[in-house]
XYZ file of C-alpha atoms in Angstrom:
391
model
C -5.299 -20.587 -30.378
C -1.670 -20.064 -29.342
C 0.534 -18.617 -32.272
C 2.941 -21.035 -33.833
C 6.687 -20.854 -33.177
C 8.793 -20.120 -36.119
C 11.975 -21.860 -37.114
C 14.239 -19.297 -35.760
C 12.581 -19.681 -32.335
C 12.694 -23.442 -32.396
C 16.214 -23.836 -30.683
C 15.178 -21.715 -27.728
C 11.469 -22.598 -27.251
C 11.327 -25.831 -25.373
C 8.679 -28.204 -26.698
C 6.649 -30.354 -24.237
C 8.424 -33.528 -25.445
C 11.782 -32.022 -24.711
C 10.693 -30.728 -21.318
C 10.006 -34.257 -20.142
C 13.346 -35.439 -20.913
C 15.761 -32.601 -19.939
C 18.107 -32.227 -17.030
C 18.237 -35.826 -15.879
C 15.569 -38.257 -14.977
C 13.866 -40.856 -17.214
C 10.406 -42.262 -17.296
C 11.815 -45.545 -15.777
C 13.280 -43.796 -12.713
C 11.942 -45.401 -9.419
C 12.575 -42.457 -7.154
C 11.966 -38.693 -7.730
C 15.230 -36.549 -7.682
C 13.760 -33.039 -7.366
C 11.542 -31.257 -4.843
C 10.208 -27.845 -5.398
C 9.335 -25.126 -2.898
C 7.900 -21.687 -3.900
C 8.931 -18.996 -1.418
C 6.020 -16.484 -1.536
C 2.271 -16.948 -1.806
C 1.006 -13.659 -3.236
C -0.790 -13.276 -6.660
C 2.195 -14.375 -8.792
C 3.563 -16.856 -6.324
C 0.301 -18.592 -6.168
C 0.011 -18.745 -9.876
C 3.668 -19.982 -10.261
C 2.918 -22.633 -7.666
C -0.206 -23.733 -9.650
C 1.711 -23.984 -12.939
C 4.623 -25.885 -11.437
C 2.283 -28.231 -9.677
C 0.398 -29.153 -12.855
C 3.883 -30.094 -14.376
C 5.302 -32.152 -11.441
C 2.511 -34.577 -11.660
C 3.712 -35.521 -15.147
C 7.421 -35.760 -14.377
C 8.596 -38.964 -12.497
C 12.030 -37.235 -11.635
C 9.966 -34.785 -9.463
C 8.103 -35.197 -6.301
C 4.440 -34.331 -7.011
C 3.867 -32.116 -3.900
C 4.946 -28.457 -4.272
C 5.217 -26.727 -0.948
C 4.448 -22.935 -0.904
C 5.651 -20.829 1.890
C 3.017 -18.540 3.245
C 3.666 -15.389 5.227
C 0.799 -16.008 7.671
C -2.142 -13.808 7.682
C -5.458 -13.922 9.542
C -8.429 -13.499 7.126
C -11.454 -11.438 8.018
C -13.321 -14.684 8.883
C -10.679 -15.459 11.583
C -9.125 -18.285 9.622
C -5.354 -18.441 8.905
C -4.468 -18.049 5.347
C -2.317 -21.145 5.031
C -5.140 -23.390 6.543
C -7.653 -21.984 4.083
C -5.226 -22.626 1.206
C -4.911 -26.201 2.287
C -8.400 -26.801 2.905
C -9.982 -24.975 -0.057
C -7.138 -25.574 -2.319
C -7.404 -21.794 -3.116
C -5.487 -18.656 -2.075
C -8.847 -16.734 -1.257
C -6.938 -13.512 -0.666
C -4.512 -13.157 -3.519
C -5.913 -15.522 -6.223
C -9.570 -16.009 -5.364
C -11.661 -18.375 -7.486
C -8.725 -20.340 -8.853
C -7.917 -23.867 -7.660
C -4.158 -24.370 -7.053
C -3.912 -28.141 -7.470
C -4.289 -30.627 -4.830
C -0.484 -31.252 -4.747
C 0.110 -27.648 -3.638
C 0.780 -27.494 0.082
C 0.789 -24.164 2.025
C 3.252 -23.980 4.862
C 3.752 -20.885 7.167
C 6.986 -22.357 8.691
C 9.753 -21.266 6.195
C 12.366 -23.700 7.620
C 10.091 -26.642 7.332
C 8.870 -25.562 3.723
C 12.465 -25.656 2.384
C 14.009 -28.413 4.410
C 13.641 -31.087 1.757
C 13.631 -28.937 -1.446
C 16.473 -28.737 -3.828
C 14.769 -26.354 -6.183
C 13.608 -22.982 -4.751
C 11.425 -20.453 -6.490
C 11.743 -16.944 -4.985
C 8.636 -14.709 -5.705
C 8.286 -12.208 -2.872
C 8.496 -8.356 -2.951
C 12.136 -7.613 -3.409
C 12.428 -5.607 -0.265
C 11.925 -8.763 1.737
C 14.457 -11.064 0.051
C 17.466 -10.141 2.060
C 15.639 -10.932 5.443
C 14.320 -14.166 3.994
C 17.766 -15.313 2.950
C 19.291 -14.581 6.266
C 16.704 -17.000 7.733
C 17.642 -19.697 5.271
C 21.496 -19.531 5.656
C 22.684 -23.072 6.676
C 19.184 -24.668 6.329
C 18.991 -25.508 2.704
C 20.543 -28.547 0.734
C 23.992 -27.936 -0.738
C 22.862 -29.053 -4.267
C 19.879 -26.506 -4.295
C 19.195 -24.500 -7.466
C 17.167 -21.259 -7.333
C 15.188 -19.153 -9.564
C 13.971 -15.616 -9.033
C 10.702 -14.233 -10.291
C 11.245 -11.017 -8.290
C 11.457 -7.592 -10.230
C 13.694 -5.315 -8.150
C 17.077 -4.667 -6.873
C 19.080 -3.576 -3.907
C 21.418 -0.470 -3.926
C 24.549 -0.960 -2.019
C 27.584 1.337 -1.552
C 29.414 -0.281 -4.344
C 26.418 -0.075 -6.775
C 23.263 -2.099 -7.633
C 22.765 -5.739 -6.499
C 20.343 -7.716 -8.584
C 18.042 -9.953 -6.525
C 19.472 -13.118 -8.211
C 23.007 -12.122 -7.108
C 21.829 -11.431 -3.550
C 20.359 -14.810 -3.255
C 23.566 -16.352 -4.738
C 25.919 -14.325 -2.482
C 23.837 -15.054 0.697
C 23.139 -18.641 0.213
C 25.955 -19.786 -1.921
C 23.656 -21.308 -4.658
C 23.145 -20.695 -8.273
C 20.125 -18.502 -9.256
C 18.485 -18.262 -12.471
C 15.650 -15.550 -13.196
C 12.257 -15.759 -14.935
C 10.721 -12.551 -16.273
C 8.253 -11.712 -18.905
C 4.872 -10.294 -19.979
C 3.103 -12.085 -17.224
C -0.026 -10.564 -15.586
C -0.657 -13.321 -13.006
C -4.503 -13.423 -13.280
C -4.322 -14.053 -17.113
C -1.886 -16.966 -16.763
C -4.126 -18.365 -13.892
C -6.940 -18.748 -16.449
C -4.570 -20.197 -18.922
C -4.540 -17.412 -21.354
C -1.566 -17.742 -23.744
C 1.526 -16.081 -22.362
C 5.440 -16.145 -22.726
C 8.335 -15.740 -20.301
C 12.111 -15.607 -20.515
C 14.554 -17.434 -18.280
C 18.029 -15.964 -17.885
C 20.973 -17.939 -16.918
C 24.771 -17.361 -16.384
C 26.577 -20.588 -17.224
C 24.669 -23.790 -16.883
C 22.092 -24.200 -19.660
C 21.062 -27.604 -18.553
C 19.840 -26.132 -15.188
C 17.980 -23.367 -17.114
C 16.324 -25.917 -19.259
C 15.187 -27.812 -16.072
C 13.562 -24.702 -14.778
C 11.888 -24.296 -18.283
C 10.645 -27.921 -17.820
C 8.956 -26.896 -14.549
C 7.295 -23.771 -15.884
C 6.265 -24.484 -19.629
C 2.823 -25.530 -20.429
C 0.838 -25.268 -23.805
C -0.411 -21.791 -22.678
C 2.964 -20.618 -21.059
C 5.909 -20.691 -23.305
C 9.351 -20.178 -21.958
C 12.624 -19.178 -23.825
C 16.111 -19.521 -22.330
C 18.863 -16.760 -22.805
C 22.297 -16.459 -21.383
C 21.757 -13.107 -19.825
C 20.770 -12.978 -16.262
C 21.426 -9.274 -15.690
C 19.691 -8.270 -18.986
C 16.601 -10.252 -18.138
C 16.487 -9.176 -14.692
C 17.053 -5.430 -15.414
C 14.264 -5.488 -17.965
C 11.869 -6.791 -15.490
C 13.092 -4.314 -12.812
C 13.271 -1.130 -14.778
C 9.853 -1.484 -16.681
C 8.126 -0.988 -13.526
C 9.509 2.596 -13.410
C 8.195 3.158 -16.880
C 4.784 1.839 -15.842
C 4.515 4.635 -13.219
C 5.202 7.096 -15.920
C 2.505 5.371 -18.245
C 0.089 5.493 -15.424
C 0.575 9.208 -14.762
C -0.121 9.874 -18.497
C -3.330 7.940 -18.225
C -4.431 9.650 -15.041
C -4.156 12.967 -16.886
C -5.965 11.738 -20.086
C -3.040 12.721 -22.241
C -3.836 9.861 -24.826
C -2.207 7.152 -26.651
C 0.439 9.315 -28.544
C 1.789 10.544 -25.390
C 1.725 7.142 -23.583
C 3.587 5.567 -26.660
C 6.216 8.277 -26.528
C 6.807 7.788 -22.833
C 6.938 3.998 -23.483
C 9.551 4.463 -26.207
C 11.659 6.889 -24.161
C 11.415 4.406 -21.277
C 12.708 1.553 -23.230
C 15.645 3.674 -24.508
C 16.545 4.628 -20.907
C 16.144 0.865 -19.854
C 18.437 -0.253 -22.490
C 21.199 2.533 -21.952
C 21.251 2.087 -18.158
C 21.335 -1.676 -18.353
C 24.285 -1.540 -20.637
C 26.114 0.962 -18.499
C 25.657 -1.055 -15.275
C 26.508 -4.433 -16.997
C 28.542 -4.590 -20.125
C 27.519 -8.314 -20.676
C 23.711 -7.240 -21.302
C 22.713 -8.151 -24.785
C 20.650 -6.033 -27.112
C 18.631 -9.086 -28.316
C 17.306 -9.558 -24.653
C 15.289 -6.481 -25.067
C 13.198 -8.243 -27.918
C 12.332 -11.304 -25.631
C 9.217 -11.503 -23.620
C 11.177 -10.066 -20.558
C 11.848 -6.937 -22.470
C 9.629 -4.983 -24.895
C 6.684 -7.428 -24.313
C 6.753 -6.943 -20.630
C 7.116 -3.272 -20.860
C 3.876 -3.042 -22.987
C 1.862 -5.270 -20.671
C 2.968 -3.666 -17.709
C 2.187 -0.122 -19.169
C -1.286 -1.306 -20.435
C -2.415 -3.383 -17.428
C -0.112 -3.691 -14.585
C -0.569 -2.635 -10.964
C 2.191 0.070 -11.087
C 0.119 1.663 -14.039
C -2.986 1.448 -12.070
C -1.897 3.009 -8.988
C 0.068 5.793 -10.744
C -3.122 6.535 -12.602
C -5.095 7.018 -9.551
C -2.081 9.207 -8.038
C -2.302 11.460 -11.004
C -6.228 11.747 -10.790
C -5.857 12.879 -7.332
C -3.518 15.662 -8.412
C -0.684 14.059 -6.344
C -2.638 14.775 -3.069
C -2.867 11.158 -2.049
C 0.271 9.245 -1.431
C 1.371 6.219 -3.132
C 1.373 4.253 0.100
C -2.248 5.211 0.682
C -3.403 4.237 -2.842
C -1.261 0.900 -2.592
C -3.181 -0.023 0.601
C -6.532 0.897 -0.994
C -6.162 -0.448 -4.499
C -3.932 -3.386 -4.108
C -5.377 -5.013 -1.037
C -2.291 -6.343 0.358
C -0.265 -6.741 -2.817
C 2.916 -4.685 -3.061
C 3.765 -1.862 -5.480
C 7.323 -2.122 -6.918
C 7.594 0.769 -9.195
C 7.915 3.454 -6.646
C 10.582 1.764 -4.630
C 12.437 0.858 -7.729
C 12.278 4.394 -8.917
C 14.047 5.476 -5.644
C 16.700 2.812 -5.990
C 17.385 3.782 -9.687
C 17.623 7.472 -8.539
C 20.098 6.599 -5.951
C 22.338 4.906 -8.706
C 21.870 8.059 -10.985
C 22.571 10.557 -8.325
C 25.673 8.715 -7.048
C 27.101 8.786 -10.485
C 25.742 12.223 -11.591
C 23.682 10.643 -14.341
C 20.285 12.336 -13.633
C 20.465 14.431 -16.762
C 21.280 11.439 -18.940
C 18.021 9.714 -17.715
C 15.429 12.333 -17.459
C 12.327 9.974 -17.436
C 13.643 7.820 -14.515
C 14.640 10.946 -12.646
C 11.304 12.738 -13.281
C 9.435 9.557 -12.145
C 11.175 9.555 -8.733
C 10.831 13.371 -8.204
C 7.017 12.927 -8.893
C 6.773 9.969 -6.516
C 8.196 11.946 -3.488
C 6.125 15.019 -4.268
C 9.058 17.028 -5.530
C 7.399 17.675 -8.874
C 3.693 17.574 -9.963
C 2.395 14.617 -12.037
C 2.227 16.950 -15.074
C 6.112 17.116 -15.054
C 6.210 13.706 -16.754
C 5.877 15.327 -20.123
C 7.481 18.593 -19.287
C 11.126 17.823 -19.913
C 13.304 17.545 -23.022
C 14.433 14.034 -23.728
C 17.922 15.272 -24.043
C 18.824 13.099 -26.983
C 22.413 14.084 -26.967
C 23.021 12.889 -23.468
C 21.225 9.595 -24.142
C 23.203 8.907 -27.274
C 26.421 9.538 -25.404
C 25.274 7.043 -22.753
C 24.621 4.401 -25.293
C 27.943 5.027 -26.904
C 29.704 4.534 -23.606
C 27.775 1.514 -22.970
C 28.761 -0.078 -26.373
C 32.379 0.469 -25.459
C 32.129 -1.124 -21.929
C-alpha cells in the first residue's frame, strides 16, 4: 500500500482529481488540445511513454496517442526495433516483458514524431541532446512546452549548461525538469515511487506536466527550482560511482554511508556555488536525498562501478558498460569528467575531494582504493558552503 500524504505535502502533491482539471481543458471539450511525443526509447523513455499513455486515455484535452521517437536499431532476429515495438506493443530490447499501451506509437523519423506535438518529453543520454535539438530547430510548434528527464550537463567555456537550458536556448521553448528516485523497471511494474518536477516561472505548466505523469503508484511534487532539481539528478550519478567502488571492494555499509553523506554534502555545496537560486529544501525532495539513496543502492552507475573495482581497475568503464548494460548508457563517468572540468577551471579540486577522486579513478590516474584514501577537508567544504550562502 502506498504511504499517505501528510498535510504539509498536500499543497504540492497533486491529487488525481486535481490532475484531470489542471492547465486548461474540461470534460466537455470536443477537441483535444495537447499532443505528446517522447524523444528517446531506452529503458526510462519506454517507461515514461507507458505512464503518460495510461493518463492521456483519461484526459479529454489530450490526444490519446503518444508517439515515441526510436533511434532505429536492428534486433538479433533481423527486425527493426520500431517495427517490433508497434507490433508487439513492447520494447523487447530495453523494457522486455512490459506492455507499453496500445496508444504508444514508435516512430524512427524524428521530424515526423514531433511535427504535431506541443508537449515534448526529452529522455535520451545527455551527450545526444545537442545533436537532437539541432535537428529540431524550426520543426516544432511555437507553443511547444518541454520537460527533460535527462540527468547530465554540458560544459561550455563560460561554465556548465544544464540540459533544460540547452533545450530552451536551442529551441526557444520553456523546459521543466523531472527527476527523482526512479528506477525505471520498478515503475514499469507499478511499484510505488515519487518524483520531483522543477519549473522556473509558470506553475500552471508544471502542473500540466504533473498531470501527465502522476498515477496512484507514481506521485509527483512540483518545486520552483529547475537548477536545484536538475543538479541533484545529475551529480548523484558521480556519488553512485563512488558507492559502487566501495561495494566492489567489500568495504561494508558504514563506509558506503560515509561516502553517500560526503557526496550529498558536495552535491549541495557545488549546486549552490554554481546557482545561487538553488534551495536547500530541494535536497529533501525525491530528486535529492531519495534519488541519491536509490542510485547508490540499485542504479546502473553503482553496478558498473562495482564491476570496475572487482576487476582492480583493469577493465575500462567502456568495456563494462557494453557488457553489463546491453545498450543502455552510463552517465556517471561522463558527468564526473564534466564536473572535474568545472572544478579544475575554477581551482576547486581540493574543495570537492570526492568528485575529484571519482574522476581520477575513472580515467585510471588513481586505483579504486583511493575512494577512501583522502581527507574530507572539512574546512574547505565549510568555506565553500559559506560562499554559497552569500551568493
